[in-house]
Amino acid sequence: SQTIHQWPATLVQPVGSPLSLECTVEGTSNPNLYWYRQAAGRGLQLLFYSVGIGQISSEVPQNLSASRPQDRQFILSSKKLLLSDSGFYLCAWTPWIANEKLFFGSGTQLSVL
Amino acid sequence: QQPVQSPQAVILREGEDAVINCSSSKALYSVHWYRQKHGEAPVFLMILLKGGEQKGHDKISASFNEKKQQSSLYLTASQLSYSGTYFCGTENYGGSQGNLIFGKGTKLSVKP
């Protein structure tokens, strides 16, 4: 069966520090991968998606970047965090075929102080 | 284009019914519904792909009116476990396949 791992679960970082969140999927090949952010009391905002290794599309211009070094690994990064980067970050995947549901990771609660 | 959900919040007593609406200004290819408990990841409820399609399991069902570019989620005889925030995610014609745009959510609270 397929599983998605996301870590860390919580993170407190000072403004200006770097960020690296990692997500891995097991039990499937060539998944579509996504990073979403959820600010307090807000909806789910799509940040990045990837349909293959090295292929990254950005939905919102911002202080963040994403990379997909391996088929089932998706990394969210920042060189210098801003206060506005605080939020709940969710990694998700879908099978490469169309019209499938999103499977979400357990999320990372990021607080930038 | 972000879909608009209504209402923003609703409070129910156990056993009462609720309807949550999701509207888009663009033609919809599909609508997904998810429920999220506080501090947890969203959990998939259902996908609607065809205009006029209705789906349901247990006492939660949904409809998709393609012509009106909207979907509704129906919660019947609500239970305490139904509490959470409900999100619709829409996929537009001409958009990137599989990329959902989520509404801001509807917070549902079921009281004993």
CSV table of C-alpha atoms in Angstrom, one decimal:
chain,number,residue,atom,x,y,z
A,1,SER,CA,0.0,0.0,0.0
A,2,GLN,CA,1.0,3.6,-0.5
A,3,THR,CA,2.2,5.9,2.3
A,4,ILE,CA,3.4,9.4,2.4
A,5,HIS,CA,5.9,10.7,5.0
A,6,GLN,CA,6.4,14.3,5.9
A,7,TRP,CA,8.7,15.8,8.4
A,8,PRO,CA,9.2,17.5,10.8
A,9,ALA,CA,5.8,17.7,12.4
A,10,THR,CA,6.5,21.1,14.0
A,11,LEU,CA,9.2,23.6,13.4
A,12,VAL,CA,10.1,27.0,15.0
A,13,GLN,CA,12.5,29.1,13.1
A,14,PRO,CA,13.8,32.6,13.4
A,15,VAL,CA,13.3,35.2,10.6
A,16,GLY,CA,16.0,35.0,8.1
A,17,SER,CA,16.9,31.4,8.7
A,18,PRO,CA,16.8,28.7,6.0
A,19,LEU,CA,14.1,26.1,5.7
A,20,SER,CA,14.0,22.5,4.4
A,21,LEU,CA,10.9,20.3,4.6
A,22,GLU,CA,11.0,16.9,3.1
A,23,CYS,CA,8.3,14.6,1.8
A,24,THR,CA,8.6,11.0,0.5
A,25,VAL,CA,6.0,8.7,-0.9
A,26,GLU,CA,6.3,4.9,-0.8
A,27,GLY,CA,4.5,2.2,-2.7
A,28,THR,CA,3.9,3.9,-6.0
A,29,SER,CA,5.9,5.1,-9.0
A,30,ASN,CA,5.8,8.4,-10.9
A,31,PRO,CA,3.4,10.2,-8.6
A,32,ASN,CA,2.3,13.8,-9.0
A,33,LEU,CA,3.6,15.7,-6.0
A,34,TYR,CA,2.3,18.9,-4.4
A,35,TRP,CA,3.1,21.4,-1.7
A,36,TYR,CA,0.2,23.2,-0.1
A,37,ARG,CA,0.2,25.9,2.6
A,38,GLN,CA,-2.5,26.7,5.0
A,39,ALA,CA,-2.3,30.0,6.9
A,40,ALA,CA,-4.3,30.2,10.2
A,41,GLY,CA,-8.0,30.1,9.4
A,42,ARG,CA,-7.4,30.1,5.7
A,43,GLY,CA,-7.9,27.7,2.9
A,44,LEU,CA,-5.4,25.4,1.2
A,45,GLN,CA,-3.1,27.3,-1.1
A,46,LEU,CA,-1.2,25.4,-3.8
A,47,LEU,CA,2.5,26.4,-3.8
A,48,PHE,CA,4.2,23.9,-6.1
A,49,TYR,CA,3.5,20.8,-8.1
A,50,SER,CA,5.7,18.3,-9.9
A,51,VAL,CA,4.9,15.7,-12.5
A,52,GLY,CA,8.3,14.2,-12.6
A,53,ILE,CA,12.0,14.3,-11.5
A,54,GLY,CA,13.3,17.8,-11.8
A,55,GLN,CA,10.0,19.2,-13.1
A,56,ILE,CA,8.6,21.9,-10.8
A,57,SER,CA,5.8,24.3,-11.4
A,58,SER,CA,5.2,27.2,-9.2
A,59,GLU,CA,1.6,28.5,-8.6
A,60,VAL,CA,2.5,31.5,-6.4
A,61,PRO,CA,5.6,33.7,-6.6
A,62,GLN,CA,7.1,33.8,-3.2
A,63,ASN,CA,10.1,33.3,-0.9
A,64,LEU,CA,10.0,29.5,-1.3
A,65,SER,CA,11.3,27.0,-3.8
A,66,ALA,CA,10.8,23.3,-4.4
A,67,SER,CA,12.9,20.4,-5.8
A,68,ARG,CA,12.3,16.8,-6.7
A,69,PRO,CA,15.7,15.1,-6.7
A,70,GLN,CA,14.1,11.6,-6.9
A,71,ASP,CA,10.9,10.1,-8.2
A,72,ARG,CA,9.2,9.9,-4.8
A,73,GLN,CA,10.9,12.8,-2.9
A,74,PHE,CA,9.7,16.3,-2.8
A,75,ILE,CA,11.5,19.1,-0.9
A,76,LEU,CA,10.4,22.6,0.1
A,77,SER,CA,13.1,25.1,0.8
A,78,SER,CA,13.8,28.7,1.6
A,79,LYS,CA,17.0,30.6,1.9
A,80,LYS,CA,15.6,33.2,4.3
A,81,LEU,CA,12.3,32.8,6.1
A,82,LEU,CA,9.9,35.7,6.5
A,83,LEU,CA,7.2,36.1,9.2
A,84,SER,CA,4.6,35.6,6.5
A,85,ASP,CA,5.9,32.1,5.8
A,86,SER,CA,4.4,30.8,9.0
A,87,GLY,CA,1.6,28.2,8.4
A,88,PHE,CA,0.7,24.6,8.1
A,89,TYR,CA,2.5,23.0,5.2
A,90,LEU,CA,1.1,19.9,3.6
A,91,CYS,CA,2.7,17.6,1.0
A,92,ALA,CA,0.3,15.6,-1.1
A,93,TRP,CA,0.4,13.1,-4.0
A,94,THR,CA,-1.8,11.7,-6.6
A,95,PRO,CA,-1.3,8.8,-9.1
A,96,TRP,CA,-0.1,10.0,-12.5
A,97,ILE,CA,-3.5,9.1,-14.0
A,98,ALA,CA,-6.2,11.6,-14.1
A,99,ASN,CA,-9.1,12.3,-11.7
A,100,GLU,CA,-7.7,10.8,-8.6
A,101,LYS,CA,-7.9,12.0,-5.1
A,102,LEU,CA,-5.2,13.8,-3.2
A,103,PHE,CA,-3.4,11.8,-0.5
A,104,PHE,CA,-2.0,14.3,2.1
A,105,GLY,CA,0.9,13.9,4.5
A,106,SER,CA,0.4,14.7,8.1
A,107,GLY,CA,1.7,18.3,7.7
A,108,THR,CA,4.3,20.5,9.2
A,109,GLN,CA,3.4,23.4,11.5
A,110,LEU,CA,5.9,26.1,10.8
A,111,SER,CA,6.2,29.1,13.1
A,112,VAL,CA,8.6,31.9,12.0
A,113,LEU,CA,9.4,34.2,14.9
B,1,GLN,CA,-9.9,31.2,-9.7
B,2,GLN,CA,-10.7,30.2,-6.2
B,3,PRO,CA,-14.1,28.7,-5.7
B,4,VAL,CA,-16.4,30.4,-3.2
B,5,GLN,CA,-17.8,28.3,-0.3
B,6,SER,CA,-20.9,29.1,1.7
B,7,PRO,CA,-21.6,29.4,4.5
B,8,GLN,CA,-18.3,30.2,6.1
B,9,ALA,CA,-19.4,28.5,9.4
B,10,VAL,CA,-22.3,26.5,10.7
B,11,ILE,CA,-23.3,25.2,14.1
B,12,LEU,CA,-25.6,22.2,14.3
B,13,ARG,CA,-27.1,20.0,17.0
B,14,GLU,CA,-26.6,16.3,16.6
B,15,GLY,CA,-29.2,14.9,14.2
B,16,GLU,CA,-29.6,18.1,12.2
B,17,ASP,CA,-28.9,18.5,8.5
B,18,ALA,CA,-26.5,20.9,6.7
B,19,VAL,CA,-25.7,21.9,3.2
B,20,ILE,CA,-22.4,23.4,2.1
B,21,ASN,CA,-22.1,25.1,-1.3
B,22,CYS,CA,-19.2,25.5,-3.6
B,23,SER,CA,-19.4,27.9,-6.6
B,24,SER,CA,-16.9,28.7,-9.3
B,25,SER,CA,-16.8,31.5,-11.9
B,26,LYS,CA,-15.2,29.2,-14.4
B,27,ALA,CA,-16.4,25.9,-16.0
B,28,LEU,CA,-15.7,23.0,-13.7
B,29,TYR,CA,-14.1,19.8,-14.8
B,30,SER,CA,-14.3,18.1,-11.4
B,31,VAL,CA,-15.1,18.9,-7.8
B,32,HIS,CA,-13.4,17.3,-4.8
B,33,TRP,CA,-14.6,17.4,-1.2
B,34,TYR,CA,-12.3,17.0,1.8
B,35,ARG,CA,-12.8,17.3,5.6
B,36,GLN,CA,-10.1,18.5,7.9
B,37,LYS,CA,-9.9,18.2,11.7
B,38,HIS,CA,-7.9,20.8,13.6
B,39,GLY,CA,-4.2,20.2,13.2
B,40,GLU,CA,-4.6,17.3,10.9
B,41,ALA,CA,-4.4,16.6,7.2
B,42,PRO,CA,-7.5,16.9,5.0
B,43,VAL,CA,-9.2,13.6,4.4
B,44,PHE,CA,-10.8,12.8,1.1
B,45,LEU,CA,-14.6,12.5,1.0
B,46,MET,CA,-15.6,12.2,-2.7
B,47,ILE,CA,-14.9,13.3,-6.3
B,48,LEU,CA,-17.6,14.4,-8.7
B,49,LEU,CA,-16.7,14.3,-12.4
B,50,LYS,CA,-19.8,14.6,-14.4
B,51,GLY,CA,-22.5,17.2,-14.5
B,52,GLY,CA,-25.5,16.0,-12.7
B,53,GLU,CA,-23.5,13.4,-10.8
B,54,GLN,CA,-24.5,12.7,-7.2
B,55,LYS,CA,-22.5,10.6,-4.8
B,56,GLY,CA,-22.7,9.6,-1.2
B,57,HIS,CA,-21.7,7.3,1.5
B,58,ASP,CA,-23.1,7.0,5.0
B,59,LYS,CA,-25.1,10.2,5.5
B,60,ILE,CA,-22.8,12.4,3.5
B,61,SER,CA,-23.6,13.1,-0.2
B,62,ALA,CA,-22.8,15.6,-2.9
B,63,SER,CA,-24.1,16.9,-6.2
B,64,PHE,CA,-22.5,18.6,-9.1
B,65,ASN,CA,-24.4,21.0,-11.3
B,66,GLU,CA,-22.0,21.5,-14.2
B,67,LYS,CA,-24.2,24.1,-15.9
B,68,LYS,CA,-24.4,26.3,-12.8
B,69,GLN,CA,-20.7,25.7,-12.0
B,70,GLN,CA,-21.4,24.6,-8.5
B,71,SER,CA,-21.4,21.7,-6.2
B,72,SER,CA,-23.2,21.1,-2.9
B,73,LEU,CA,-22.3,18.8,0.0
B,74,TYR,CA,-25.2,17.4,2.1
B,75,LEU,CA,-24.7,16.2,5.6
B,76,THR,CA,-27.8,14.4,7.0
B,77,ALA,CA,-28.5,13.5,10.6
B,78,SER,CA,-25.2,15.0,11.6
B,79,GLN,CA,-23.0,13.2,14.1
B,80,LEU,CA,-20.3,14.7,16.5
B,81,SER,CA,-17.7,13.1,14.2
B,82,TYR,CA,-18.8,15.3,11.4
B,83,SER,CA,-17.2,18.4,13.0
B,84,GLY,CA,-14.4,19.9,11.1
B,85,THR,CA,-13.6,22.2,8.2
B,86,TYR,CA,-14.9,21.2,4.8
B,87,PHE,CA,-13.1,22.2,1.7
B,88,CYS,CA,-14.1,21.9,-1.9
B,89,GLY,CA,-11.3,21.7,-4.5
B,90,THR,CA,-12.1,22.4,-8.1
B,91,GLU,CA,-10.4,21.6,-11.3
B,92,ASN,CA,-11.2,23.9,-14.2
B,93,TYR,CA,-11.3,23.1,-17.9
B,94,GLY,CA,-8.0,24.3,-19.4
B,95,GLY,CA,-6.2,24.1,-16.1
B,96,SER,CA,-3.3,21.8,-15.2
B,97,GLN,CA,-4.5,18.3,-14.8
B,98,GLY,CA,-4.9,17.3,-11.2
B,99,ASN,CA,-4.2,20.7,-9.8
B,100,LEU,CA,-7.0,21.6,-7.4
B,101,ILE,CA,-7.9,25.1,-6.3
B,102,PHE,CA,-9.4,25.0,-2.9
B,103,GLY,CA,-12.1,27.2,-1.4
B,104,LYS,CA,-11.5,28.9,2.0
B,105,GLY,CA,-13.5,26.2,3.8
B,106,THR,CA,-16.7,25.9,5.8
B,107,LYS,CA,-16.2,25.2,9.5
B,108,LEU,CA,-18.9,22.8,10.8
B,109,SER,CA,-19.4,22.4,14.5
B,110,VAL,CA,-21.8,19.7,15.7
B,111,LYS,CA,-22.9,20.0,19.3
B,112,PRO,CA,-24.5,17.3,21.5
